[in-house]
XYZ file of C-alpha atoms in Angstrom:
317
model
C 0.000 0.000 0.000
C 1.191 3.452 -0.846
C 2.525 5.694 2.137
C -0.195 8.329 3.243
C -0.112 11.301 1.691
C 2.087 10.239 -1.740
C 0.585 8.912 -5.135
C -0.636 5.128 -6.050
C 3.484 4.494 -7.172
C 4.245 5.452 -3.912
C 6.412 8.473 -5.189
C 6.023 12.009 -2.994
C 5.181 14.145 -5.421
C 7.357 16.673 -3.985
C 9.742 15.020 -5.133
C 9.517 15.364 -8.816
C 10.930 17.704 -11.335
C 12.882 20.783 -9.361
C 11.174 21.713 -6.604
C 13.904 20.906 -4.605
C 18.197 21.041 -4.417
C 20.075 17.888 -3.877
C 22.707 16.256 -5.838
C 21.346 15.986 -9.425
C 19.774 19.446 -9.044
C 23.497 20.897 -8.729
C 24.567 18.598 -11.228
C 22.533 20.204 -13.683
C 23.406 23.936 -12.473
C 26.628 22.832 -13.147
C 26.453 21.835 -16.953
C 28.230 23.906 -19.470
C 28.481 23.580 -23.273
C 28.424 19.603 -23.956
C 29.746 18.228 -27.327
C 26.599 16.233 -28.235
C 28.469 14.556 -31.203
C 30.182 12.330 -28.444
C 28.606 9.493 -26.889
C 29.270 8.468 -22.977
C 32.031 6.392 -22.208
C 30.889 2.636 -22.254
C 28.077 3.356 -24.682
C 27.405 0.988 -27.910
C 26.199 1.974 -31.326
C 23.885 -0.626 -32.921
C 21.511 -0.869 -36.018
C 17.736 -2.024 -35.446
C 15.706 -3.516 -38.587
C 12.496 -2.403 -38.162
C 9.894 -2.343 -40.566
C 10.285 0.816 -42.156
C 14.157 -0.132 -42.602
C 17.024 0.195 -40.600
C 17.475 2.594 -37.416
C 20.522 3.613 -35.879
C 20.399 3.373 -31.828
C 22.749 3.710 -29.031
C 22.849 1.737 -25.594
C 24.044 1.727 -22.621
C 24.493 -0.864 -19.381
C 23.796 -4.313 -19.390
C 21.478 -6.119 -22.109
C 20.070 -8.589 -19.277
C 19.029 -5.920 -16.736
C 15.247 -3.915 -17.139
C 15.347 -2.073 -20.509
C 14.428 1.430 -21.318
C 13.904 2.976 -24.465
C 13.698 6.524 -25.287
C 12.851 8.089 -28.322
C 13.365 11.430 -29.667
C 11.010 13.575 -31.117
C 10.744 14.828 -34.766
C 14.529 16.601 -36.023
C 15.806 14.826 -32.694
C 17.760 12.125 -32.279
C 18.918 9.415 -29.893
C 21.599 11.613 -28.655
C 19.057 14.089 -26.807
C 19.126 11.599 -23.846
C 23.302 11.163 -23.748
C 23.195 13.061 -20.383
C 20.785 10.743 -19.095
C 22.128 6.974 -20.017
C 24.766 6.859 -17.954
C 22.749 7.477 -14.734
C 19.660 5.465 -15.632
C 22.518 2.681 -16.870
C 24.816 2.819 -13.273
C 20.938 2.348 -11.798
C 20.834 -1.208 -13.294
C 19.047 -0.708 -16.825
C 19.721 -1.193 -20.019
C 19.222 2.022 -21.544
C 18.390 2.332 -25.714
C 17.728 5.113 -27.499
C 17.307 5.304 -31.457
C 16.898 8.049 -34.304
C 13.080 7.713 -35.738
C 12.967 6.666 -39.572
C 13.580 9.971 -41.399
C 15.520 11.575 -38.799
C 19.160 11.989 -38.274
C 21.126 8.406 -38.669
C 18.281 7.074 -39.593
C 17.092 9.274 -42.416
C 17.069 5.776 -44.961
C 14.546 4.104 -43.116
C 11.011 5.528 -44.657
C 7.567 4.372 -46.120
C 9.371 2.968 -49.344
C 10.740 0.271 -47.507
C 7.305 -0.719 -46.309
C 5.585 -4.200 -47.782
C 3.641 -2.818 -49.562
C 5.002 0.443 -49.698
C 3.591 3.984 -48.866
C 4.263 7.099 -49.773
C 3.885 8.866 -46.792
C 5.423 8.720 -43.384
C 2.214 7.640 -41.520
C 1.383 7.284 -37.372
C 1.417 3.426 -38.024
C 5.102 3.569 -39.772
C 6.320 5.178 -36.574
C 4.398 2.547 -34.162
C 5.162 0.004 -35.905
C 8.992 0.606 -35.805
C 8.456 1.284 -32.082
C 7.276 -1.888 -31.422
C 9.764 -3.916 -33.506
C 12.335 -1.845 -31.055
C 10.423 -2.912 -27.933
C 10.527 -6.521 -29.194
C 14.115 -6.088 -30.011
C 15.937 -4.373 -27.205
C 13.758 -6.571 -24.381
C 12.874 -10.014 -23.515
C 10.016 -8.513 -21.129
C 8.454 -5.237 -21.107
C 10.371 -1.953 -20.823
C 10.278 1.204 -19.511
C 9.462 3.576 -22.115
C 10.414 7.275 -22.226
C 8.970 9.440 -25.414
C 9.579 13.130 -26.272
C 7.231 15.295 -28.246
C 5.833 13.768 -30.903
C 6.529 10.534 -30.393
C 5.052 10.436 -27.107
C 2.314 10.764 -29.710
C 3.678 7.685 -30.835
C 3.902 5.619 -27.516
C 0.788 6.066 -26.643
C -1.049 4.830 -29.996
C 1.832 1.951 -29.609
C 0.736 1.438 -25.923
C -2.982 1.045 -27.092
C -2.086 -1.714 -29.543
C 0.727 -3.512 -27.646
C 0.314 -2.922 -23.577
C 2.179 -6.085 -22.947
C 5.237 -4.782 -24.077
C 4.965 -1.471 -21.592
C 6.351 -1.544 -17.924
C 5.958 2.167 -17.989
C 5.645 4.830 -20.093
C 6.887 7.947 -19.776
C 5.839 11.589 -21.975
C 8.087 14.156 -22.283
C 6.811 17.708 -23.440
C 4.121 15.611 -25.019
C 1.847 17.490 -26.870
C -1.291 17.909 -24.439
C -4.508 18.754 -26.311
C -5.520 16.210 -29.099
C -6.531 17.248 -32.997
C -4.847 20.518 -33.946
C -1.919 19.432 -31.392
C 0.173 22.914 -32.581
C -2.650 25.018 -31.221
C -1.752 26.101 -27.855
C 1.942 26.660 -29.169
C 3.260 30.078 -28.802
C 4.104 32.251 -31.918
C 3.120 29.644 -34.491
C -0.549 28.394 -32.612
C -2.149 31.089 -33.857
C -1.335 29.931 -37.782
C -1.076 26.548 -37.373
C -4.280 24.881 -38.638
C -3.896 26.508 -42.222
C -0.770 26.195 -43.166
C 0.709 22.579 -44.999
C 3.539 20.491 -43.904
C 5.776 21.785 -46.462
C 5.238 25.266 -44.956
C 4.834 23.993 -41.268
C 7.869 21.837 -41.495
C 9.738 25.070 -43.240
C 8.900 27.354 -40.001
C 9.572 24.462 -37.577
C 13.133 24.287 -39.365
C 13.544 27.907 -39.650
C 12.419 28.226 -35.587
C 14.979 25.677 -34.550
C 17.821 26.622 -36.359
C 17.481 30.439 -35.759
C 16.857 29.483 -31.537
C 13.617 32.162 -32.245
C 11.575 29.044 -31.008
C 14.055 27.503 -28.466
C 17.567 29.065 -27.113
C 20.844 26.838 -26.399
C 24.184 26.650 -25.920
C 26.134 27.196 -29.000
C 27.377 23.390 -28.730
C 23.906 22.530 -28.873
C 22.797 24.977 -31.561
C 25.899 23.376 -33.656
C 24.963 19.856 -33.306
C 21.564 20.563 -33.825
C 22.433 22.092 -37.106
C 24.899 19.446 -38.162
C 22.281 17.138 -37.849
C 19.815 18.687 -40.160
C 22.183 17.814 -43.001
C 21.194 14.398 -42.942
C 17.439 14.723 -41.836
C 14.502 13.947 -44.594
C 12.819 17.038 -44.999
C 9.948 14.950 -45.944
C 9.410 13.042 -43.077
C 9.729 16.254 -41.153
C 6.989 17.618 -43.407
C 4.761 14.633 -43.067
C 5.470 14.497 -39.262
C 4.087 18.501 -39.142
C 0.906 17.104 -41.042
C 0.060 14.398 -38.659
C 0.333 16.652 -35.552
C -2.461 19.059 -36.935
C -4.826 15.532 -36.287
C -3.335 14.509 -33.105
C -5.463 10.829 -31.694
C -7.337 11.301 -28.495
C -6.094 8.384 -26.501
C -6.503 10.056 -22.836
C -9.345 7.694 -21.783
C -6.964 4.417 -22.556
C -4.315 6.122 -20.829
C -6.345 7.160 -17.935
C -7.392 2.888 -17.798
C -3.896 1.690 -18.185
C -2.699 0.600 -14.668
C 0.721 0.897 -15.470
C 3.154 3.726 -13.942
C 2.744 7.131 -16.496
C 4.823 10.464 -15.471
C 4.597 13.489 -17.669
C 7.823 15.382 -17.806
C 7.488 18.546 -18.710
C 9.797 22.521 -18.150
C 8.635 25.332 -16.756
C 8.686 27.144 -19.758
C 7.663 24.488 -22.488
C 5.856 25.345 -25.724
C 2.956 24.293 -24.328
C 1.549 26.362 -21.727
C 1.900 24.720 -18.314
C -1.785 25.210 -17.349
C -2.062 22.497 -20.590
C 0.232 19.562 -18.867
C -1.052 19.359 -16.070
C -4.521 19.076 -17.249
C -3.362 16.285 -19.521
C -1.802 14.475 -16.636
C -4.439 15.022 -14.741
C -6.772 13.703 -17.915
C -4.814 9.918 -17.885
C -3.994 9.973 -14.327
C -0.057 10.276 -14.486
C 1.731 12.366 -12.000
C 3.798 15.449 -13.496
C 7.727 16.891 -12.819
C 7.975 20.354 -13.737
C 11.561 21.557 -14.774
C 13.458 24.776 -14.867
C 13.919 25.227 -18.338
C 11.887 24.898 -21.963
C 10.674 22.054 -23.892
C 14.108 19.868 -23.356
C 13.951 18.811 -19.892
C 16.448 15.307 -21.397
C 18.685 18.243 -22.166
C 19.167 21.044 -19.412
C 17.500 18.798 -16.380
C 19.053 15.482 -17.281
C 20.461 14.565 -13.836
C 16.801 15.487 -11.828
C 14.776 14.084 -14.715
C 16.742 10.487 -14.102
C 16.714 11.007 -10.815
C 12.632 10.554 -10.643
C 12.555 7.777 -13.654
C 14.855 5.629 -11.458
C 12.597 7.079 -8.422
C 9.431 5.360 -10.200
C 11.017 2.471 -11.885
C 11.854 0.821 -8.143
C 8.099 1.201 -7.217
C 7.419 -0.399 -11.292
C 10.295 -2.551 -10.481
C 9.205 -4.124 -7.081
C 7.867 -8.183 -7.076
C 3.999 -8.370 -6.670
């Protein structure tokens, strides 16, 4: 039974996101300009087939211990969670993160390689390749962590393949189904008429420039670097399906596993939105100085409250 006074997973939620200093709060106050082109020390790079082709991944820890996957969100990659793996790994899990089809390293994998195939980067494409991973990188279900869009993604995976879920985690998910760009700041107010070639251009335009989010200039580089390689297709075809976003928070608000919505202070979203989406599916919520990159500027809290809930997921019946 849960302790008085603290949430069904038995986590105070006083203790999540940064409402308070300890270690990993000072650890990230402490981070300066990281080199995101270098992976941590003991990591492995590995290739996943999936069905939409081939996606490039990184782990970290051991293969036998409780998995967790991560997955970026659309022009991310696998490295926006490098800060994290190495804590979530010294924890005891095996930590795997991989570039979605389109994006970054992975930018071959695509509806072409479907059977039969599509022309269109699709929300099945990107479930489907999920679950392949989940099937892949785990002999029983894993912890699953999912940024942005493709916590759009888990949760349509979740509803067709619980079994493979010990958790699932959304960060800076996009809160309010349909017209998910909406509530967004600057570009909300434009959103529902303009096409993905357009969307996709401002989206590109906003990240690159930092108008839409500021970082270090090691980030901004990387960032940058990375968009040589990126499919401005599936970037287009990602913008289109968040303008008709699924409305999955009744399943959610069923599922019995552990769900935590991760989200900063100062996110695209307005705050007011989160927490009436966690409130919607019944997750708890960690707020975190910072924008829509908690992974990023709040890695060391952030993994601090996954491993937090993973040893109440973790415990024997």
């Amino acid at each position: 039974m849960a302790d008085p006074g603290k949430g069904q997973d038995g986590v105070d939620p006083g203790e999540l996101g940064s409402a308070r200093v300890d270690a990993a709060a000072l650890r990230d106050a402490e981070l300066g300009d990281v080199d995101w082109s270098i992976p941590p020390k003991g990591s492995v790079r590995r290739t996943i087939k999936v069905p939409s082709g081939s996606l490039a991944a990184l782990t970290m820890g051991n293969p036998d211990n409780p998995a967790i996957v991560m997955v970026p969100g659309a022009t991310g990659s696998k490295e926006d969670f490098l800060l994290m793996m190495p804590d979530l790994a010294d924890a005891g899990y095996f930590v795997l993160s991989y570039d979605l089809a389109g994006q970054y390293e992975s930018a071959a994998a695509g509806p072409e390689n479907l059977m039969p195939p599509r022309k269109r980067y699709d929300y099945q494409l990107f479930v489907d390749d999920l679950v392949a991973v989940l099937e892949t990188a785990a002999a029983s279900p894993a912890h699953v962590v999912a940024y942005s869009f493709a916590a759009i993604i888990a949760q349509l995976a979740y509803a067709q393949r619980p079994e493979l879920f010990r958790s699932l985690t959304l960060q800076s998910c996009p809160p309010e189904p349909g017209q998910s760009f909406r509530g967004v700041s600057r570009i909300g107010r434009f959103s529902s008429w303009v096409n993905g070639r357009i969307g996709a251009a401002l989206l590109i335009w906003g990240i690159r420039s930092g108008r839409f989010v500021h970082v270090p200039k090691g980030r901004r580089s990387f960032v940058n670097y990375r968009f040589r390689f990126t499919r401005r297709q599936s970037v287009r075809d990602i913008y289109t399906l968040m303008q008709d976003a699924p409305d999955l928070r009744a399943t959610l608000a069923e599922a019995s596993l552990p769900k935590f919505v991760a989200v900063g202070e100062h996110d695209l979203w307005p705050l007011r939105l989160h927490r009436l989406f966690a409130q919607a599916i019944k997750a708890r919520i960690g707020v975190y100085r910072g924008g829509h990159s908690p992974c990023e500027t709040s890695p060391h809290q952030f993994s601090r409250d996954l491993i937090a809930l993973y040893a109440k997921a973790d415990e024997p019946a």
